[in-house]
Tab-separated table of C-alpha atoms and ligand atoms in Angstrom:
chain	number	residue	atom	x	y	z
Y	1	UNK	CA	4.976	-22.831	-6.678
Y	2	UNK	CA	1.934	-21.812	-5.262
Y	3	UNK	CA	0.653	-19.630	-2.430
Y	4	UNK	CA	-1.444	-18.869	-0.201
Y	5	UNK	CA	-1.586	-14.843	0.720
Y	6	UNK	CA	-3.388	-13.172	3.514
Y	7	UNK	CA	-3.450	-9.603	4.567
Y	8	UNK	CA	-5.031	-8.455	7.647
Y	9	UNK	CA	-2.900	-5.667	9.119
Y	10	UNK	CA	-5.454	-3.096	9.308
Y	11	UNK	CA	-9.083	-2.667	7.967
Y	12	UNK	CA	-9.179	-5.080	5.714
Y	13	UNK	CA	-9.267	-8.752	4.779
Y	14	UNK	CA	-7.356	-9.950	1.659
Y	15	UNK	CA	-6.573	-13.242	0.514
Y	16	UNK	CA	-5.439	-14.613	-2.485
Y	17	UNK	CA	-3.187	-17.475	-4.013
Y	18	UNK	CA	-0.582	-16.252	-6.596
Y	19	UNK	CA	1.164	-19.614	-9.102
Y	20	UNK	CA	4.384	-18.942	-10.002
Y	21	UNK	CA	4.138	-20.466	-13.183
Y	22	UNK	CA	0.542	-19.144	-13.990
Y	23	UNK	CA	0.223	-15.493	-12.179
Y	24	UNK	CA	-2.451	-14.229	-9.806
Y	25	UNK	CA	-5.238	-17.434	-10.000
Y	26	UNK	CA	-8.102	-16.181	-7.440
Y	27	UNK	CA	-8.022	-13.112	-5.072
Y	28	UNK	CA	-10.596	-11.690	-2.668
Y	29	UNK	CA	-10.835	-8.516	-0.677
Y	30	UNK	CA	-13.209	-7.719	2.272
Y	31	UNK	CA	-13.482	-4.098	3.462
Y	32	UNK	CA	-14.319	-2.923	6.616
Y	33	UNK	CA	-15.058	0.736	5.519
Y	34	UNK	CA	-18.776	0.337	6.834
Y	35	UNK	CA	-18.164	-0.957	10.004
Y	36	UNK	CA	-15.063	1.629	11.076
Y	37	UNK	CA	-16.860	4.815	9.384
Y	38	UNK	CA	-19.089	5.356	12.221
Y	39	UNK	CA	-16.429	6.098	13.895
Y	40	UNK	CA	-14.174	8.170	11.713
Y	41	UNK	CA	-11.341	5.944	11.631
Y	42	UNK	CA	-10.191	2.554	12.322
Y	43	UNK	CA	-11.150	0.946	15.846
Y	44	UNK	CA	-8.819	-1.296	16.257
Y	45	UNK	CA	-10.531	-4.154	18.330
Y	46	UNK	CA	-13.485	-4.354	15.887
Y	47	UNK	CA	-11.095	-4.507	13.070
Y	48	UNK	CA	-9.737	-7.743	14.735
Y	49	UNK	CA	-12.731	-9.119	15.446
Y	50	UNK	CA	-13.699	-9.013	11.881
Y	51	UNK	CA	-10.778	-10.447	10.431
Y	52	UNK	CA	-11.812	-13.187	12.927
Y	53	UNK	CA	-15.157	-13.616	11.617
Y	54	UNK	CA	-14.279	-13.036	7.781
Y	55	UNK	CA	-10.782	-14.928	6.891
Y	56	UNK	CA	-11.662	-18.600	7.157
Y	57	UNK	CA	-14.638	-18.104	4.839
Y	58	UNK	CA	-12.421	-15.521	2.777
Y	59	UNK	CA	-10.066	-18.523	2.365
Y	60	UNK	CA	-12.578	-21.009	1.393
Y	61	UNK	CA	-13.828	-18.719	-1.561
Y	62	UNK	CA	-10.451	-18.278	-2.874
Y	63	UNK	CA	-9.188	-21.870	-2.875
Y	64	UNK	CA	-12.006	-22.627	-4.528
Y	65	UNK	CA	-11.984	-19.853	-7.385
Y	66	UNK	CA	-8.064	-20.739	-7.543
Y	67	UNK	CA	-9.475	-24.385	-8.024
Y	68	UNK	CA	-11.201	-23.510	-10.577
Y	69	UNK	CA	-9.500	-21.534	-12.548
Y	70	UNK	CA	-6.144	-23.822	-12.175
Y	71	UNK	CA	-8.706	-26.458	-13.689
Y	72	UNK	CA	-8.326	-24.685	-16.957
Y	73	UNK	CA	-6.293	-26.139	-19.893
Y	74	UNK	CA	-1.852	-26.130	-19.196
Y	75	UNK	CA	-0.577	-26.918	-16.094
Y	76	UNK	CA	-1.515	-29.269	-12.545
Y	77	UNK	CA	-4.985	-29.078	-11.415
Y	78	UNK	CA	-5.698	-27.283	-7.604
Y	79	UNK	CA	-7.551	-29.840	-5.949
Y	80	UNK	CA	-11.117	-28.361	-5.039
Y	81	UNK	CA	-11.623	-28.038	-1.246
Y	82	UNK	CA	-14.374	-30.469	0.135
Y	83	UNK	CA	-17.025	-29.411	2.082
Y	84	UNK	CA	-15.304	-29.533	5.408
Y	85	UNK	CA	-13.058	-26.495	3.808
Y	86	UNK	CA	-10.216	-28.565	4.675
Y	87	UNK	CA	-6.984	-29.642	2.355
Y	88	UNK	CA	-3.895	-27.863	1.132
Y	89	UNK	CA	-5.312	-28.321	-2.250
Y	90	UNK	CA	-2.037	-27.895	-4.214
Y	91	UNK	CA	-0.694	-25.311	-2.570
Y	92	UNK	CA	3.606	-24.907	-1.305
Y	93	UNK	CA	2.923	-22.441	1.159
Y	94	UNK	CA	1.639	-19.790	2.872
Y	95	UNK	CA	2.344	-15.833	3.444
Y	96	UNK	CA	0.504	-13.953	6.379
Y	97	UNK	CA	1.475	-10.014	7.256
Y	98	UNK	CA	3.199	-10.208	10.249
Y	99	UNK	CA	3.655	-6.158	10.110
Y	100	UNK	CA	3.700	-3.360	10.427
Y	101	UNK	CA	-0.012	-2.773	11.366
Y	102	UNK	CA	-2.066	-3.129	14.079
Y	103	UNK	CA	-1.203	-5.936	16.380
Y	104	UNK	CA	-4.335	-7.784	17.337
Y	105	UNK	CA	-5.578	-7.242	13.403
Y	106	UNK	CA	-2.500	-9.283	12.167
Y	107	UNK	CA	-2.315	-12.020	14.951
Y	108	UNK	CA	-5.498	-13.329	13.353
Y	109	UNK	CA	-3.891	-13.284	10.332
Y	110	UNK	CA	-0.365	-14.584	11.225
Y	111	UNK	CA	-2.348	-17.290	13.857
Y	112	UNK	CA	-4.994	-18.833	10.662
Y	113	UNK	CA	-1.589	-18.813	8.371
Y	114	UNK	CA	0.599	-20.037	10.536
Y	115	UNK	CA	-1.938	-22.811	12.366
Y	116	UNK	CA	-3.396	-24.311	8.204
Y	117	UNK	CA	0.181	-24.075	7.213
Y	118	UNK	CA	1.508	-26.586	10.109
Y	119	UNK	CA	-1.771	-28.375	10.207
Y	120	UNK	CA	-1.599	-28.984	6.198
Y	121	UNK	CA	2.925	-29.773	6.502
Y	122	UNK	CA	3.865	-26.693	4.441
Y	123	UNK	CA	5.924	-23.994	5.070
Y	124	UNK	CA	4.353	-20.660	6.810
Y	125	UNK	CA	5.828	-17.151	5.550
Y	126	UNK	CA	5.965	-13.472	7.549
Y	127	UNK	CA	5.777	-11.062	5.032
Y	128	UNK	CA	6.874	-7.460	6.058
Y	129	UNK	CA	3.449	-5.573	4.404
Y	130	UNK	CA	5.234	-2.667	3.010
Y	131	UNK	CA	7.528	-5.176	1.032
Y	132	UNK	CA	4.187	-6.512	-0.225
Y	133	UNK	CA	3.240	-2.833	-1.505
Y	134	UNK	CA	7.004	-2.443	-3.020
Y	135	UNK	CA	6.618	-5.840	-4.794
Y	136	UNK	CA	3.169	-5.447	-6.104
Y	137	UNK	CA	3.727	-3.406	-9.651
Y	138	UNK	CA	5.365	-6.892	-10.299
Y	139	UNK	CA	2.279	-8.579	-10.504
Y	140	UNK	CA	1.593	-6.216	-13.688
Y	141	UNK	CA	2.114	-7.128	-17.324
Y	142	UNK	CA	6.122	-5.420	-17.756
Y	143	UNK	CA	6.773	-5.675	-14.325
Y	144	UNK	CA	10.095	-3.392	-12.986
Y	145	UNK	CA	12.809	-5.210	-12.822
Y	146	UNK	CA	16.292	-4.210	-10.110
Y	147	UNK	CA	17.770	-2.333	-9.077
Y	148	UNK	CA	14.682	0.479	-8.634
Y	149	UNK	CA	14.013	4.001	-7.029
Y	150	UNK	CA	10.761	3.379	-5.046
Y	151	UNK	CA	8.208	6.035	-3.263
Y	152	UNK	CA	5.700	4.003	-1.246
Y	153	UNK	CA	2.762	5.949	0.392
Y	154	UNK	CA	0.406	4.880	2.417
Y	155	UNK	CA	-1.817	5.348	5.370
Y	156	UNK	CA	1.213	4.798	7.668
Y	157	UNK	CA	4.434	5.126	5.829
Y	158	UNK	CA	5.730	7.552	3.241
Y	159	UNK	CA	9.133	6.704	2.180
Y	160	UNK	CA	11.694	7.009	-0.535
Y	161	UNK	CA	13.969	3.746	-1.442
Y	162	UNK	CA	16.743	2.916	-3.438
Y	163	UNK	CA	16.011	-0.368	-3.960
Y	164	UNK	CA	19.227	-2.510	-5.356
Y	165	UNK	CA	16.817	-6.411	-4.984
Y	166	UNK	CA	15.333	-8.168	-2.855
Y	167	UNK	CA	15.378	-7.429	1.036
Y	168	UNK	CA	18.264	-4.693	0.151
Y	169	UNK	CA	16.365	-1.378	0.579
Y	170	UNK	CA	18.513	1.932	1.467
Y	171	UNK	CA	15.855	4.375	2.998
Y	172	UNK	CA	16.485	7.624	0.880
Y	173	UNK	CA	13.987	9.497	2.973
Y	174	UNK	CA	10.852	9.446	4.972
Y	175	UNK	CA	8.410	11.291	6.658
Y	176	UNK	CA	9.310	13.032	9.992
Y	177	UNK	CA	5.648	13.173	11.142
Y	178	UNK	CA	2.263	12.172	9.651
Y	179	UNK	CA	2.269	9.686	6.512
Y	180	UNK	CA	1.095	11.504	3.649
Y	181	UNK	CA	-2.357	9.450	3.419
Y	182	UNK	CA	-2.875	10.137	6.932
Y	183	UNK	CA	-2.627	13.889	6.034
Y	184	UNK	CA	-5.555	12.898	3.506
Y	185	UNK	CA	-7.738	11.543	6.483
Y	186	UNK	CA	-7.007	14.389	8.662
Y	187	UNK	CA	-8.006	16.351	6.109
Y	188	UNK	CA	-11.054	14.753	5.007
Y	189	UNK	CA	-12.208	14.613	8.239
Y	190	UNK	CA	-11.654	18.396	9.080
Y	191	UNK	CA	-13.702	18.669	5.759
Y	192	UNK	CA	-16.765	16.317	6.467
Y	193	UNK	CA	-15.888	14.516	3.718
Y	194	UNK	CA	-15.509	11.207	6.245
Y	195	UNK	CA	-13.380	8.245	6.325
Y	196	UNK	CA	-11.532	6.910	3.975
Y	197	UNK	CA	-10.091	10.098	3.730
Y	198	UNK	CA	-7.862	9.733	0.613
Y	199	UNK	CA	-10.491	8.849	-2.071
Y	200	UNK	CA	-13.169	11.036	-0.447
Y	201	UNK	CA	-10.816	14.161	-1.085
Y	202	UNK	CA	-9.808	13.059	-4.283
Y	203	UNK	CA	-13.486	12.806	-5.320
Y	204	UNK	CA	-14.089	16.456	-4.414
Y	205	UNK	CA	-11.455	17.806	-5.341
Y	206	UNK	CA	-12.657	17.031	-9.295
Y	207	UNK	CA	-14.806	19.848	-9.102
Y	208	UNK	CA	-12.149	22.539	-7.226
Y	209	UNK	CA	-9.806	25.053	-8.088
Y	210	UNK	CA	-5.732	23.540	-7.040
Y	211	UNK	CA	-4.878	26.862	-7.668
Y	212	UNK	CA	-7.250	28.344	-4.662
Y	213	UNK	CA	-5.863	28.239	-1.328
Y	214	UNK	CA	-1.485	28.501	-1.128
Y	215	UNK	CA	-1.511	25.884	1.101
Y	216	UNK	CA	2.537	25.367	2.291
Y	217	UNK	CA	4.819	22.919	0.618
Y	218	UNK	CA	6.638	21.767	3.650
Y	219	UNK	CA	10.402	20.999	3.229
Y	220	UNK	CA	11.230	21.840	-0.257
Y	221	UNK	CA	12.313	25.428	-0.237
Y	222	UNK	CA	15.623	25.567	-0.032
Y	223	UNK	CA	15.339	29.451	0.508
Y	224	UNK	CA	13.924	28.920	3.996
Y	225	UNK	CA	17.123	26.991	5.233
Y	226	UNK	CA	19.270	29.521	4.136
Y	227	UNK	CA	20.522	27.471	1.240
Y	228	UNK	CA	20.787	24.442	2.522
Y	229	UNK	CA	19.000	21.548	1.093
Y	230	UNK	CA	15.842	20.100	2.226
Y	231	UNK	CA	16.917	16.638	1.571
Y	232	UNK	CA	14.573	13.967	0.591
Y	233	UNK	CA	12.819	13.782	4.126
Y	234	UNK	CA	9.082	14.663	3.978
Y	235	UNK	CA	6.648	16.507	6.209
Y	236	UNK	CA	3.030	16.635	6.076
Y	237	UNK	CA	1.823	18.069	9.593
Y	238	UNK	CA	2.028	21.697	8.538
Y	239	UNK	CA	0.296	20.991	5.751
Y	240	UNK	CA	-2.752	19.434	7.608
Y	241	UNK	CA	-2.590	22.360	10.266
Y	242	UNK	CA	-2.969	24.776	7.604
Y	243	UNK	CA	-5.962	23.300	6.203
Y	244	UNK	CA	-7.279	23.085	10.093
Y	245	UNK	CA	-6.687	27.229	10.387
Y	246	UNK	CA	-8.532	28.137	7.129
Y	247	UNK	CA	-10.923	25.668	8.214
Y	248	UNK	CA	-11.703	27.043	12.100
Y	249	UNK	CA	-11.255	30.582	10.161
Y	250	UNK	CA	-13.871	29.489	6.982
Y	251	UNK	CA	-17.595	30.337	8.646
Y	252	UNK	CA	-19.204	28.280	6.111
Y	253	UNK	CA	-18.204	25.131	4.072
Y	254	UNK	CA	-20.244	25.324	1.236
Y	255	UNK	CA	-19.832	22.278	-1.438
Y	256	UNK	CA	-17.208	24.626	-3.643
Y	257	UNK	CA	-15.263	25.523	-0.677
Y	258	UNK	CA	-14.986	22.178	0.162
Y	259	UNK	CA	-14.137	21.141	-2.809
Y	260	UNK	CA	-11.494	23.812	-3.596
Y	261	UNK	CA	-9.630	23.140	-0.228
Y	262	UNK	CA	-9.766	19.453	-1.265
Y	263	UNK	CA	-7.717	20.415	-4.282
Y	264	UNK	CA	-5.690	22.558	-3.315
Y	265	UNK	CA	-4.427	20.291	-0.063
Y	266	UNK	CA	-4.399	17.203	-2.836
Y	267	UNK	CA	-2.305	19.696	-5.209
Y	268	UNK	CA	0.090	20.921	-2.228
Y	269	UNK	CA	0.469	17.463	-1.293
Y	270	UNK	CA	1.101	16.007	-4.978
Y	271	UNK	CA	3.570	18.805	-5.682
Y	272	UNK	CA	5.786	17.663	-2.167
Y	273	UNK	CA	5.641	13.906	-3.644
Y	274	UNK	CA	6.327	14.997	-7.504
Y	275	UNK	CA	9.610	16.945	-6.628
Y	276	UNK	CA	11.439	14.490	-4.172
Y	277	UNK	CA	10.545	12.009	-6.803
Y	278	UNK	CA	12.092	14.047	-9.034
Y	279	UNK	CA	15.214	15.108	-6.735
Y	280	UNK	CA	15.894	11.562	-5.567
Y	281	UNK	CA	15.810	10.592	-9.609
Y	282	UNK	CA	18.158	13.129	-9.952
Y	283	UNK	CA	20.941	11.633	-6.985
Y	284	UNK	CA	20.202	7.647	-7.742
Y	285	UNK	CA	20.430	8.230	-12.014
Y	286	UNK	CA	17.824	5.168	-11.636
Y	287	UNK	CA	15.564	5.389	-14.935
Y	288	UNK	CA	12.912	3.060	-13.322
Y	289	UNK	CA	10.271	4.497	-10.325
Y	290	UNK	CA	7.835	2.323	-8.273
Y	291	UNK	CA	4.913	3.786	-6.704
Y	292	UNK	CA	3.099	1.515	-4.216
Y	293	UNK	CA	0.971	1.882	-1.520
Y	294	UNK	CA	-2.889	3.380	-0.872
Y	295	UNK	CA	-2.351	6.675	-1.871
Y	296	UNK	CA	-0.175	5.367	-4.984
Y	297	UNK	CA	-4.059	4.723	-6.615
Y	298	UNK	CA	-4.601	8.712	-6.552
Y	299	UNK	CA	-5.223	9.880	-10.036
Y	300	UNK	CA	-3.496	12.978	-10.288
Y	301	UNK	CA	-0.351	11.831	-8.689
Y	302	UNK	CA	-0.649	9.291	-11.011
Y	303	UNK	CA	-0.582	11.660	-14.088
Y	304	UNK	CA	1.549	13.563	-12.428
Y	305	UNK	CA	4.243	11.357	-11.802
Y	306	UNK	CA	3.646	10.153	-15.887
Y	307	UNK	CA	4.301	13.216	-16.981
Y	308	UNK	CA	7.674	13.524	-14.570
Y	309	UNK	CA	9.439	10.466	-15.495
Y	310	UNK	CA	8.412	11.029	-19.557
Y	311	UNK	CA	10.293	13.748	-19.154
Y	312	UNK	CA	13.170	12.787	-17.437
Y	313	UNK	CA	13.537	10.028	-19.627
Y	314	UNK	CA	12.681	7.223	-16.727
Y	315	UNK	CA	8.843	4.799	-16.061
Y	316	UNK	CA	7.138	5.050	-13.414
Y	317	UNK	CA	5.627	1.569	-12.412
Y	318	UNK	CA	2.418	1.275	-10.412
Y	319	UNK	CA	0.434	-1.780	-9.005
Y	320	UNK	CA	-3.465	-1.522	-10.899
Y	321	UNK	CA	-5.551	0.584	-8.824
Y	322	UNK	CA	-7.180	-2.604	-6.753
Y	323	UNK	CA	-3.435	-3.231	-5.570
Y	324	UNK	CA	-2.410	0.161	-4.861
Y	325	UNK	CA	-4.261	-0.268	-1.531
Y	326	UNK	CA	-4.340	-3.260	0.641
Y	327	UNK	CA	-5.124	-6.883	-0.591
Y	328	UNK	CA	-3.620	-10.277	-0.664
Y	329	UNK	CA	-2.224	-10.559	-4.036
Y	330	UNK	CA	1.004	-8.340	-2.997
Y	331	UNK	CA	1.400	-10.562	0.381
Y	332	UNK	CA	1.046	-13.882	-1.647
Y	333	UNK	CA	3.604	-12.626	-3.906
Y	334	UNK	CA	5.989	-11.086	-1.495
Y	335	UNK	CA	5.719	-14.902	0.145
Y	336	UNK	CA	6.181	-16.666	-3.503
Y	337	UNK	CA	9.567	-14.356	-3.724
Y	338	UNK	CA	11.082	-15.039	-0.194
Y	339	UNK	CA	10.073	-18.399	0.121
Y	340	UNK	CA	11.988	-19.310	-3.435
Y	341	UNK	CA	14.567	-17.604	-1.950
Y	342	UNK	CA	14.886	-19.998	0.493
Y	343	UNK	CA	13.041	-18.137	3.563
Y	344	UNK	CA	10.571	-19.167	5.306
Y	345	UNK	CA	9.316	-18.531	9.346
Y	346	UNK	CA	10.621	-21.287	11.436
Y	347	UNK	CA	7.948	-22.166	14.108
Y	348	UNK	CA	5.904	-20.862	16.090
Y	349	UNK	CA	4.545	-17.453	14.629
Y	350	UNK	CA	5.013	-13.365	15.783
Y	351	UNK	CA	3.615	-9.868	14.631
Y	352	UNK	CA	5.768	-7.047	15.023
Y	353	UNK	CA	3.523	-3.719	14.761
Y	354	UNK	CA	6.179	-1.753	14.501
Y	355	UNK	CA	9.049	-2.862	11.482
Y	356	UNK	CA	11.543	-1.015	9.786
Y	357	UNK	CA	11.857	-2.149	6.075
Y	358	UNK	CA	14.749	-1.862	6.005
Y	359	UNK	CA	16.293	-4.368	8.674
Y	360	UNK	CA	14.413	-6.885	6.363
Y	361	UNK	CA	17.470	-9.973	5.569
Y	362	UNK	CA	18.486	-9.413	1.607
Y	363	UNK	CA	17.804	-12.239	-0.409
Y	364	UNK	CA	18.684	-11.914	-3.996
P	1	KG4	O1	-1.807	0.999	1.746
P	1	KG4	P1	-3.110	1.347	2.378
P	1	KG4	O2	-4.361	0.724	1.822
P	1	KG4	O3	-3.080	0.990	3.909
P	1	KG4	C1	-1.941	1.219	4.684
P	1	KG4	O4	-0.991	0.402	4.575
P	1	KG4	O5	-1.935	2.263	5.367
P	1	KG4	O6	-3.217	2.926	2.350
P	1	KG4	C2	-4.323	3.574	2.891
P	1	KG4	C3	-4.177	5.060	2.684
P	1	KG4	C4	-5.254	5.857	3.404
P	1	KG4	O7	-4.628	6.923	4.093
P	1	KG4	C5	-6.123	6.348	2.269
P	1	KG4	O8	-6.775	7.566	2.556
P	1	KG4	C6	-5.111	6.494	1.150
P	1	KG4	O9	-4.271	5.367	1.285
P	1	KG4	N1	-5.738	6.481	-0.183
P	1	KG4	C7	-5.683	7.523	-1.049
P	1	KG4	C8	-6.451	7.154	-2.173
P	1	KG4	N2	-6.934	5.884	-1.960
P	1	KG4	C9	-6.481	5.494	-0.742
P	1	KG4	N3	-5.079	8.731	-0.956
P	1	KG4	C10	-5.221	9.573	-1.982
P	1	KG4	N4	-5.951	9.296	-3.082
P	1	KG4	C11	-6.577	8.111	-3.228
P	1	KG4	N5	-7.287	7.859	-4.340
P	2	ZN	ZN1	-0.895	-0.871	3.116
């Protein structure tokens, strides 16, 4: 089987077409980092408007790198797209985010799938986009295999899951106010270090002290609730709002200031995600961890989370760096999986900004 994948819930553009029999044969990404920076953050109507101008050609590229390389020696040739850019060329289907994200961002998405996929008599698939982050360590060389425990981060979700297959997700906990990359941007932004936040903090950080600033470790003291336990739920407000007070209270911010705060906020943070991790390893006994989602391509929680499962005597799976944040690969291949499983979206086509993983239907 092969599919088309395209992403396009929030600032960026990614399309790609993922064989079943072959892997990952052509993927593309378009940021729109320069365009939203300006601003500090995403703008929400430019971001749609660029989807707009950027997926059709997006497409074209792909098919035609997929063309190619399916033209390779062992197994049936992609037919190259002609120059009107128009022709299924091989393909059994296509997968568009239809959420969570920003609405008018993934209607262009959902509407280009949704319209080549009835236009070219194949079926159309919705994929939910943090089931595309879940899924996308699979796309790796040893992939994880079910049942899983899985932390996905990212600019709008933080979340623990024990995940028993496909579509059957049991939230373990979540964040009760900002995501944790979110707390990056805030942070970065309260630094000067601009937008995106996450790799711009983890970037100066390199040359801080984590050790600096005792920035809070909101809800894993079980001291402060007189015993009780903190539970797998996570926090990251306080966190930001401390960072915001030594800030406002910090007359200058030199370059090693800066970049002290940066590592000690990254550390504070890291150490939060590193012990539920390790506390929800604990209550599943699973001996396999996924980590997914933007802030999933952070280095130190990276070799931090190495280090944890080593010596617990679990892995720790994690998409390549490219897939920890948005792109199409993860969408083509969440498609590829619930379209074999017999799924697909009926007619017509919807977004839903706002979509809990876990009502997604299970399917294997
Ligand atoms: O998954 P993603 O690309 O988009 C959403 O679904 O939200 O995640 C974006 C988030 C942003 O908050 C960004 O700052 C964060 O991931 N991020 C990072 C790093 N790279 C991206 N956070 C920490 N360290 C990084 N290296
Ligand atoms: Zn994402």
């Amino acid at each position: 089987m092969r599919i088309l994948g395209i992403e396009t819930s929030c600032d960026d553009t990614g399309v790609a077409v993922y064989d079943s029999d072959r892997g990952l044969l052509a993927h593309r990404l378009y940021s729109q980092t320069a365009l939203h920076s300006q601003y500090g953050g995403v703008v929400p109507e430019l971001a749609s408007r660029d989807h707009i101008r950027k997926t059709l050609p997006l497409i074209r590229t792909v098919l035609t790198e997929a063309a190619i390389a399916s033209s390779l020696p062992r197994g049936p040739r992609l037919d190259p797209i002609g120059e009107a850019g128009v022709g299924p060329g091989g393909l059994d289907g296509i997968a568009y985010t239809a959420g969570p994200g920003l609405a008018g961002a993934l209607l262009v998405g959902a509407a280009i799938g949704s319209g080549l996929a009835r236009a070219w008599g194949i079926p159309a698939v919705a994929v939910h986009h943090m089931e595309g982050h879940l899924l996308s360590p699979m796309l790796e060389p040893d992939p994880p295999t079910f049942p899983f425990l899985a932390l996905l981060v990212s600019g709008g979700h933080t979340l623990l899951a024990d995940v028993a297959g496909l579509g059957r997700y049991t939230i373990l906990g979540e964040s009760v106010d900002d995501a944790v990359g979110e707390a990056f941007d805030k942070t970065a932004k309260l630094l000067g270090l601009g937008y995106p936040g996450g790799p711009a903090i983890a970037r100066a950080a390199r040359a801080g002290d984590p050790g600096k600033y005792p920035f809070p470790r909101p809800m894993t003291e079980t001291k402060k609730t007189h015993g009780a336990h903190p539970g797998l739920n996570f926090s990251f407000s306080g966190l930001k709002t401390a960072v915001a007070t030594l800030v406002q209270n910090n007359k200058s911010l030199d370059p090693p200031t800066v970049a002290d705060i940066a590592a000690s906020f990254q550390q504070a943070a890291i150490d939060v995600l590193a012990l539920k991790c390790q506390w929800a390893l604990d209550q599943t006994g699973a001996k396999q961890l996924v980590v997914a989602g933007g802030v999933s391509a952070n280095e130190k929680l990276r070799a931090r989370l190495w280090e944890l499962t080593e010596r617990l005597g679990a892995r720790v799976y994690f998409p390549r760096p490219e897939f920890s944040t948005d792109n199409g690969a993860m969408i083509a291949y969440a498609g590829w999986r619930r379209l074999r499983a017999g799924q697909s979206a009926t007619s017509g086509f919807g977004v839903q900004a706002r979509w809990e993983i876990a009502t997604l239907p299970p399917a294997e």
